[in-house]
Amino acid sequence: MDLLWLYAQALVDGLLAGVMYSLVALGFVLIFKASGVLNFAQGAMVFMAGLTFVSLMELGLHPALAGLATVAVMVALALAVERVVLRPLVNQPPIILFMATIGLTFIVEGATLSVWGSTPKLLELGDPYAAFEVGELYIVYSEFYAAIAVAALVIALALFFNKTRIGRALRAVADDHQAALSVGIPLTTIWVVVWSVAGVVALVAGIVWGGRLGVQFSLALLALKALPVLILGGFTSIPGAIVGGLLVGAGEKLAEVYMSETFGLGGVENFFPYLMAMLFLMVRPQGLFGERIIERV
Amino acid sequence: MTSALLSVNNIEVVYDHVILVLKGVSLTVPEGGVVALLGANGAGKTTTLKAVSNLLRAERGEVTRGAITYRGERVDRLDPHALVTRGVTQVMEGRHCFEHLTVEENLLTGAYTRKDGRAAVARDLQMVYGYFPRLQDRRTAQAGYISGGEQQMTAIGRALMARPSLILLDEPSMGLAPQLVEEIFDIVRRLNREEGVSFLLAEQNTNIALRYADYGYILENGRVVLDGKASTLTENADVKEFYLGLGEGGRKSYREVKHYRRRKRWLA
Ligand SMILES: Nc1ncnc2c1ncn2[C@@H]1O[C@H](COP(=O)(O)OP(=O)(O)OP(=O)(O)O)[C@@H](O)[C@H]1O
Ligand SMILES: [Mg+2]
């Protein structure tokens, strides 16, 4: 019985962590769908947004105000990226754009560090120990609320994509950018919008991750955790990013508990997601929800 | 003839900085006209339309000489968005529907540039469904899964949603059964008469294009080799022979025509 609770606890912890993996993967998917660019800088954007937010709060800004100001910074970044990186490189092969985002990663990280300094900062999202219990499960309030905030963000994004004029245009561009041009959708505007949305997603990720790990440089490395999520969920699917994140989160925690209970092995969770992703690649390379390629004869 | 809506003056188009495709093309579309641009594969029809709509740049193509004016304004340095807002929309060859969007969402994306409010857009959606009742039945279907004819209708309907004055229609007959082609051209004619939309249409199907157009240009190897009223072109001996498959003594055998075409292309 005790063992069952142990696994149940691992599952819950895993899902709560998984929600946050989903969040980082989501940023990748948004940009990949709309511009075909695999944005290596997504992790750096999480770091930039998180650190900007905390630092502004330390300067005495009200959290809401700090949030708004950070969103403004992320929109400014989106505008700059469109103007300086995407527009000049339009029509170049994807690998060139990918290389450009690697460069962007270092610029974003470097600029963030030189403005705000390199000391890790604490982000208090309420009492880190306050928790409630369900049966023998122990759930930390702050993590629980973070999961709810992420769910709300996902619902908001889904509404934005499906119900608004710009959202529809974004999906149109993702489907066929030439046809989108032909009906007068300006790609440059769309790029600014997706990069801004990805910036907002990065801010939410920075806040929830920062709340757990402290706001520090290692946030930028989160991008690496998103890769197995993307492989599982598919690079073009928003539901895929969500489900993939949950699978990776739950999978790694369950594997950890299983291996240490059964064989006394520790640290499995560090590589388990990548193992999962590699095995998955062999079975279903387009991912769980990879957009079905519609072929008609 | 009424005043020129669109005039293309002696344009030259180069792809990738080196591939010269159009070598001095000129044409005019009068207000309210239906003008056909005819020619074999690779003649440069699509390139001409894309030069007008400015979709060329997305393919590394460039107008290197000549000018394009629409309602008296130079438009060859604008972007596609600016053209659509001025009333010129292209329906691309091969339809290019947004496959994962529903038919209705496809139509609505056509109204992206409009600023005249939801009510007007909703009215035009009904107008499009009026012309293409089949689309209304399929409005919630994903465009990737509807038939080729329905996709062509969706593409034309989507262009109409921008409330254009001029539609650049590229190969509407491509891959469609003759009956359906006839149906689509009938609607083009109705749109021209009832909604006052002018058309510049590129077609390989010379026969049907000349039946529905007022005026035609024949393009070969990036040059206009012949132009005239549709009725005059239909009577022209060369057009009959090379494009309509009709020789002096009635219909020539298909083989013969094909053979001749191949030889001509060699010479060119
Ligand atoms: N993006 C491009 N880059 C280089 N060359 C191109 C490009 N697009 C078209 N061409 C060339 O330009 C020429 C004209 O092509 P275009 O598509 O305009 O012909 P078309 O008359 O529309 O033919 P079709 O009837 O087959 O559609 C062709 O020789 C083609 O190979
Ligand atoms: Mg063509």
XYZ file of N, CA and C and ligand atoms in Angstrom, chain B residues 15-16 19-22 39-48 56 59-61 93 170-171 174 202-204 219, ligand 1:
115
model
N 14.581 35.525 -62.083
C 14.588 34.731 -60.853
C 16.027 34.519 -60.403
N 16.239 34.510 -59.104
C 17.570 34.210 -58.556
C 18.678 35.063 -59.150
N 18.114 34.068 -63.824
C 17.240 33.391 -64.780
C 16.218 34.370 -65.340
N 16.427 34.771 -66.585
C 15.530 35.736 -67.228
C 14.320 34.993 -67.767
N 13.140 35.301 -67.218
C 11.949 34.543 -67.596
C 10.982 35.369 -68.441
N 10.706 36.596 -68.036
C 9.867 37.458 -68.873
C 10.779 38.446 -69.582
N -0.940 30.355 -73.079
C 0.406 29.892 -73.414
C 0.663 28.522 -72.833
N 1.689 27.869 -73.384
C 2.000 26.504 -72.963
C 2.696 26.503 -71.605
N 3.042 25.328 -71.128
C 3.803 25.196 -69.884
C 5.081 26.017 -69.948
N 5.337 26.747 -68.895
C 6.606 27.466 -68.830
C 6.669 28.723 -69.671
N 5.533 29.148 -70.222
C 5.548 30.343 -71.073
C 5.767 31.605 -70.246
N 5.351 31.560 -68.986
C 5.535 32.720 -68.118
C 4.233 33.324 -67.616
N 3.154 32.578 -67.710
C 1.849 33.099 -67.276
C 1.831 33.363 -65.777
N 2.219 32.334 -65.020
C 2.221 32.478 -63.566
C 3.169 33.594 -63.141
N 4.313 33.646 -63.779
C 5.290 34.678 -63.436
C 4.702 36.070 -63.661
N 3.955 36.239 -64.752
C 3.337 37.537 -65.017
C 2.345 37.897 -63.910
N 6.100 37.596 -56.305
C 7.333 37.155 -56.938
C 8.505 37.127 -55.959
N 9.560 34.288 -54.006
C 10.192 33.195 -54.754
C 11.514 33.623 -55.348
N 12.086 34.651 -54.790
C 13.360 35.163 -55.273
C 13.289 35.628 -56.716
N 12.145 36.135 -57.098
C 12.009 36.719 -58.422
C 11.937 38.232 -58.291
N -2.217 29.249 -58.698
C -2.278 27.989 -59.408
C -2.179 26.841 -58.412
N -5.212 32.059 -61.640
C -4.199 31.238 -62.296
C -4.681 29.806 -62.494
N -4.871 29.408 -63.728
C -5.247 28.042 -64.112
C -6.409 27.473 -63.308
N -7.246 23.683 -63.915
C -6.253 22.638 -63.677
C -6.825 21.444 -62.916
N -4.982 33.302 -66.253
C -3.970 32.527 -66.961
C -4.542 31.149 -67.215
N -4.443 30.678 -68.433
C -5.008 29.368 -68.762
C -4.198 28.660 -69.827
N -4.101 27.352 -69.677
C -3.569 26.540 -70.773
C -4.710 26.075 -71.651
N 1.289 34.094 -74.850
C 2.642 34.236 -74.339
C 3.455 33.031 -74.791
N 10.984 30.300 -58.563
C 11.537 30.113 -59.781
N 12.883 30.089 -59.901
C 13.448 29.890 -61.110
N 12.772 29.739 -62.255
C 11.431 29.748 -62.218
C 10.746 29.940 -60.969
N 9.430 29.909 -61.209
C 9.296 29.720 -62.539
N 10.487 29.627 -63.145
C 10.721 29.432 -64.587
O 10.066 30.449 -65.292
C 9.479 29.967 -66.465
C 8.023 30.382 -66.535
O 7.325 29.764 -65.486
P 5.802 30.059 -65.174
O 5.460 29.288 -63.958
O 5.585 31.501 -65.161
O 5.098 29.409 -66.440
P 3.559 29.165 -66.718
O 3.261 29.794 -68.017
O 2.740 29.573 -65.569
O 3.534 27.591 -66.885
P 2.412 26.521 -66.436
O 1.386 26.557 -67.497
O 3.159 25.239 -66.413
O 1.906 26.926 -65.110
C 9.684 28.475 -66.473
O 10.737 28.180 -67.356
C 10.080 28.143 -65.078
O 11.004 27.094 -65.058
